[in-house]
Amino acid sequence: MIAWEAPELPELPGVGIVPTVSDARRRAVRLTPGPVARIYVCGITPYDATHLGHAATYVTFDLLGRALRDAGHEVTYVQNVTDVDDPLLERAQRDGIDWQDLAQRETQLFRDDMAALRVLPPDQYVGVVESMELIEARVAELFRSGAAYQLPLPDGEAPGPGAHGDVYLDLSRRPDFGEVSGWDAGAMDAVFAERGGDPDRSDKRGRFDPLLWRAARPGEPSWPSALLGAGRPGWHIECTAIAIEHLGMGFDVQGGGTDLIFPHHEMSAVQAAALRPGPGMARAAEPFAQAYVHQAMVGYEGHKMSKSRGNLVLVSRLRADGEDPMAIRLALLAHHHGRDWEWTDAQLTQARERLARWRAAVARPAGAAAGPVLDAVRRALADDLNSPAALAAVDAWASASGDDAGAPALVRALVDALLGIAL
């Protein structure tokens, strides 16, 4: 799958700082990448357009990639596209459109939005459909090893051609289950069903056992498997398989929204551990990811912005209305990724005004020395991607005066390279 065109990154003097980030359990983790930093961020299910909650996530991890590059690392960034899944199939049926056409249309709209927001594209942009053989092989590996089990279809559900049964991971064999989120069973149970789980299926061995392979049902897309029978993958296993294939175990950061902490990131990790067992088939020799970093929820009209609720502010609609994508990006950067916030029109007004001040400042023939603001932005990003502090540092420079003729050009470059804002 093709991503989108990358904007050019200006070179900056000196070397930046590798960030310390807060992971899923709110622990400070100092990233320690090798020469190549490895990042996996969960991508979209393309059944609707990109809203500001999505955009906030991808802008946050764009900041991380920019900070790591500034600190002297190459970055390998992988993102998936869940281009076959229940919500996509349901929306296609509702709208009377082929599910593949819907997926292609919305994926292209996402590409357009990301390019407009100057998000650096992933090095590997990977769809589930194009990865089906890879994913099926991972599920088959789990099944053959005894880490997974197969169940007949529930009563009243007819199998599709070539179907054998639904395949689940056996969490009773995974003492590491729960280590990513740190959640107890009560917290897990409160969200598992609404986030795609099936806790009440009575013949499962465990309430939270995740679906690995959904047996073919009539009228649903499916793919062949000699061992598993015809079907398609469950949601979580796609990210496990794609991340291991393109990054290997122990990559630096697994990213997404806070609504992915459980079950998605928990299950992705425990499935990976089951694929790479250590002594006694209990624990993997190394973790799936070194840190799990999350974008907090963006609200609108009193609720989390979500496709299911329909309370969406769409990036594409803002762009169509003539909004400068750099103002949209600045509005997102004005909030720390670790704290929930709610969108209002006033925030876009403030972002427009900030963008105008910055553009006016870098258009001056001279300005205050740029070295201190470069240092301040680097320190802010190194401190858990503290984008509000980074914006405040640029604000302070823009409101100051000075006679450094080279400062405006350097500030223009640093704002572009580190914050992704073209002035």
PDB file of C-alpha atoms in Angstrom, residues 276-406:
ATOM      1  CA  ARG A 276       8.042 -15.798  20.563  1.00  0.00           C
ATOM      2  CA  PRO A 277       7.970 -17.892  23.734  1.00  0.00           C
ATOM      3  CA  GLY A 278      10.823 -18.150  26.171  1.00  0.00           C
ATOM      4  CA  PRO A 279      11.675 -21.157  28.353  1.00  0.00           C
ATOM      5  CA  GLY A 280       8.622 -23.138  29.375  1.00  0.00           C
ATOM      6  CA  MET A 281       6.396 -21.472  26.721  1.00  0.00           C
ATOM      7  CA  ALA A 282       5.426 -18.845  29.299  1.00  0.00           C
ATOM      8  CA  ARG A 283       7.217 -15.610  28.484  1.00  0.00           C
ATOM      9  CA  ALA A 284       8.887 -14.117  25.476  1.00  0.00           C
ATOM     10  CA  ALA A 285      12.586 -13.377  25.680  1.00  0.00           C
ATOM     11  CA  GLU A 286      11.900  -9.695  24.990  1.00  0.00           C
ATOM     12  CA  PRO A 287       8.780  -7.538  25.022  1.00  0.00           C
ATOM     13  CA  PHE A 288       6.705  -6.760  21.962  1.00  0.00           C
ATOM     14  CA  ALA A 289       7.467  -3.042  22.434  1.00  0.00           C
ATOM     15  CA  GLN A 290       9.656  -1.140  24.865  1.00  0.00           C
ATOM     16  CA  ALA A 291       7.042   1.566  25.516  1.00  0.00           C
ATOM     17  CA  TYR A 292       3.321   1.980  24.850  1.00  0.00           C
ATOM     18  CA  VAL A 293       2.523   5.648  24.256  1.00  0.00           C
ATOM     19  CA  HIS A 294      -0.976   7.008  23.806  1.00  0.00           C
ATOM     20  CA  GLN A 295      -2.849  10.054  22.612  1.00  0.00           C
ATOM     21  CA  ALA A 296      -5.624  11.105  24.991  1.00  0.00           C
ATOM     22  CA  MET A 297      -9.181  11.450  23.763  1.00  0.00           C
ATOM     23  CA  VAL A 298     -10.452  14.519  21.947  1.00  0.00           C
ATOM     24  CA  GLY A 299     -14.018  15.421  22.833  1.00  0.00           C
ATOM     25  CA  TYR A 300     -16.728  17.410  21.124  1.00  0.00           C
ATOM     26  CA  GLU A 301     -20.156  18.433  22.399  1.00  0.00           C
ATOM     27  CA  GLY A 302     -19.550  16.761  25.730  1.00  0.00           C
ATOM     28  CA  HIS A 303     -18.450  13.336  24.492  1.00  0.00           C
ATOM     29  CA  LYS A 304     -15.405  11.607  23.080  1.00  0.00           C
ATOM     30  CA  MET A 305     -15.213  12.310  19.345  1.00  0.00           C
ATOM     31  CA  SER A 306     -16.072   9.018  17.661  1.00  0.00           C
ATOM     32  CA  LYS A 307     -17.455   7.619  14.445  1.00  0.00           C
ATOM     33  CA  SER A 308     -20.038   5.545  16.298  1.00  0.00           C
ATOM     34  CA  ARG A 309     -21.478   8.619  18.042  1.00  0.00           C
ATOM     35  CA  GLY A 310     -21.197  10.819  14.977  1.00  0.00           C
ATOM     36  CA  ASN A 311     -19.939  13.902  16.858  1.00  0.00           C
ATOM     37  CA  LEU A 312     -17.113  14.471  14.435  1.00  0.00           C
ATOM     38  CA  VAL A 313     -15.075  17.437  13.334  1.00  0.00           C
ATOM     39  CA  LEU A 314     -13.469  16.245  10.112  1.00  0.00           C
ATOM     40  CA  VAL A 315     -10.090  17.436   8.900  1.00  0.00           C
ATOM     41  CA  SER A 316     -11.252  17.187   5.297  1.00  0.00           C
ATOM     42  CA  ARG A 317     -14.311  19.330   6.011  1.00  0.00           C
ATOM     43  CA  LEU A 318     -12.223  22.005   7.699  1.00  0.00           C
ATOM     44  CA  ARG A 319      -9.882  22.007   4.726  1.00  0.00           C
ATOM     45  CA  ALA A 320     -12.787  22.218   2.300  1.00  0.00           C
ATOM     46  CA  ASP A 321     -14.058  25.232   4.249  1.00  0.00           C
ATOM     47  CA  GLY A 322     -10.751  26.968   3.556  1.00  0.00           C
ATOM     48  CA  GLU A 323      -8.979  26.447   6.884  1.00  0.00           C
ATOM     49  CA  ASP A 324      -5.189  26.494   6.704  1.00  0.00           C
ATOM     50  CA  PRO A 325      -3.971  22.984   7.612  1.00  0.00           C
ATOM     51  CA  MET A 326      -1.154  24.610   9.605  1.00  0.00           C
ATOM     52  CA  ALA A 327      -3.749  26.294  11.838  1.00  0.00           C
ATOM     53  CA  ILE A 328      -5.449  22.925  12.326  1.00  0.00           C
ATOM     54  CA  ARG A 329      -2.113  21.363  13.265  1.00  0.00           C
ATOM     55  CA  LEU A 330      -1.333  24.199  15.671  1.00  0.00           C
ATOM     56  CA  ALA A 331      -4.723  23.748  17.327  1.00  0.00           C
ATOM     57  CA  LEU A 332      -3.842  20.098  17.946  1.00  0.00           C
ATOM     58  CA  LEU A 333      -0.335  20.893  19.204  1.00  0.00           C
ATOM     59  CA  ALA A 334      -1.754  23.331  21.761  1.00  0.00           C
ATOM     60  CA  HIS A 335      -2.796  20.320  23.881  1.00  0.00           C
ATOM     61  CA  HIS A 336      -0.531  17.812  25.607  1.00  0.00           C
ATOM     62  CA  HIS A 337      -1.037  14.354  24.151  1.00  0.00           C
ATOM     63  CA  GLY A 338      -1.480  12.822  27.591  1.00  0.00           C
ATOM     64  CA  ARG A 339      -4.538  14.846  28.627  1.00  0.00           C
ATOM     65  CA  ASP A 340      -8.107  14.639  27.321  1.00  0.00           C
ATOM     66  CA  TRP A 341      -9.476  17.840  25.850  1.00  0.00           C
ATOM     67  CA  GLU A 342     -12.523  19.141  24.017  1.00  0.00           C
ATOM     68  CA  TRP A 343     -12.594  20.853  20.655  1.00  0.00           C
ATOM     69  CA  THR A 344     -14.218  24.259  20.295  1.00  0.00           C
ATOM     70  CA  ASP A 345     -14.267  26.721  17.422  1.00  0.00           C
ATOM     71  CA  ALA A 346     -12.412  29.209  19.629  1.00  0.00           C
ATOM     72  CA  GLN A 347      -9.351  26.969  19.593  1.00  0.00           C
ATOM     73  CA  LEU A 348      -9.136  27.191  15.826  1.00  0.00           C
ATOM     74  CA  THR A 349      -9.435  30.978  16.055  1.00  0.00           C
ATOM     75  CA  GLN A 350      -6.546  31.054  18.537  1.00  0.00           C
ATOM     76  CA  ALA A 351      -4.489  28.802  16.263  1.00  0.00           C
ATOM     77  CA  ARG A 352      -5.073  31.087  13.280  1.00  0.00           C
ATOM     78  CA  GLU A 353      -3.913  34.067  15.322  1.00  0.00           C
ATOM     79  CA  ARG A 354      -0.810  32.216  16.531  1.00  0.00           C
ATOM     80  CA  LEU A 355       0.048  31.170  12.987  1.00  0.00           C
ATOM     81  CA  ALA A 356      -0.282  34.772  11.787  1.00  0.00           C
ATOM     82  CA  ARG A 357       2.014  36.029  14.597  1.00  0.00           C
ATOM     83  CA  TRP A 358       4.652  33.436  13.816  1.00  0.00           C
ATOM     84  CA  ARG A 359       4.556  34.153  10.090  1.00  0.00           C
ATOM     85  CA  ALA A 360       4.862  37.857  10.711  1.00  0.00           C
ATOM     86  CA  ALA A 361       7.815  37.265  13.063  1.00  0.00           C
ATOM     87  CA  VAL A 362       9.822  35.131  10.628  1.00  0.00           C
ATOM     88  CA  ALA A 363       9.156  37.676   7.864  1.00  0.00           C
ATOM     89  CA  ARG A 364      11.022  40.392   9.790  1.00  0.00           C
ATOM     90  CA  PRO A 365      14.578  41.259   8.662  1.00  0.00           C
ATOM     91  CA  ALA A 366      15.952  40.360  12.117  1.00  0.00           C
ATOM     92  CA  GLY A 367      14.836  38.991  15.451  1.00  0.00           C
ATOM     93  CA  ALA A 368      15.895  37.811  18.869  1.00  0.00           C
ATOM     94  CA  ALA A 369      18.594  35.135  18.949  1.00  0.00           C
ATOM     95  CA  ALA A 370      17.228  31.782  17.802  1.00  0.00           C
ATOM     96  CA  GLY A 371      19.560  29.500  19.786  1.00  0.00           C
ATOM     97  CA  PRO A 372      17.552  29.735  23.017  1.00  0.00           C
ATOM     98  CA  VAL A 373      14.232  28.959  21.336  1.00  0.00           C
ATOM     99  CA  LEU A 374      15.753  25.969  19.526  1.00  0.00           C
ATOM    100  CA  ASP A 375      17.043  24.646  22.849  1.00  0.00           C
ATOM    101  CA  ALA A 376      13.674  25.280  24.528  1.00  0.00           C
ATOM    102  CA  VAL A 377      11.695  23.460  21.838  1.00  0.00           C
ATOM    103  CA  ARG A 378      14.088  20.506  21.963  1.00  0.00           C
ATOM    104  CA  ARG A 379      13.788  20.294  25.752  1.00  0.00           C
ATOM    105  CA  ALA A 380      10.011  20.526  25.575  1.00  0.00           C
ATOM    106  CA  LEU A 381       9.718  17.678  23.081  1.00  0.00           C
ATOM    107  CA  ALA A 382      12.170  15.580  25.091  1.00  0.00           C
ATOM    108  CA  ASP A 383       9.874  15.990  28.101  1.00  0.00           C
ATOM    109  CA  ASP A 384       7.081  13.628  27.056  1.00  0.00           C
ATOM    110  CA  LEU A 385       6.431  15.493  23.791  1.00  0.00           C
ATOM    111  CA  ASN A 386       5.308  18.618  25.615  1.00  0.00           C
ATOM    112  CA  SER A 387       3.977  20.468  22.591  1.00  0.00           C
ATOM    113  CA  PRO A 388       2.262  23.293  24.551  1.00  0.00           C
ATOM    114  CA  ALA A 389       5.628  24.219  26.088  1.00  0.00           C
ATOM    115  CA  ALA A 390       7.237  24.113  22.644  1.00  0.00           C
ATOM    116  CA  LEU A 391       4.588  26.467  21.250  1.00  0.00           C
ATOM    117  CA  ALA A 392       5.043  28.818  24.207  1.00  0.00           C
ATOM    118  CA  ALA A 393       8.782  29.005  23.495  1.00  0.00           C
ATOM    119  CA  VAL A 394       8.125  30.050  19.897  1.00  0.00           C
ATOM    120  CA  ASP A 395       5.468  32.516  21.084  1.00  0.00           C
ATOM    121  CA  ALA A 396       8.032  34.154  23.372  1.00  0.00           C
ATOM    122  CA  TRP A 397      10.544  34.488  20.541  1.00  0.00           C
ATOM    123  CA  ALA A 398       7.919  35.913  18.179  1.00  0.00           C
ATOM    124  CA  SER A 399       6.945  38.610  20.698  1.00  0.00           C
ATOM    125  CA  ALA A 400      10.557  39.627  21.398  1.00  0.00           C
ATOM    126  CA  SER A 401      12.717  41.922  19.315  1.00  0.00           C
ATOM    127  CA  GLY A 402      16.371  41.713  18.366  1.00  0.00           C
ATOM    128  CA  ASP A 403      18.964  42.392  15.724  1.00  0.00           C
ATOM    129  CA  ASP A 404      20.014  38.842  14.765  1.00  0.00           C
ATOM    130  CA  ALA A 405      19.570  38.773  10.979  1.00  0.00           C
ATOM    131  CA  GLY A 406      19.836  34.985  10.824  1.00  0.00           C
TER     132      GLY A 406
END
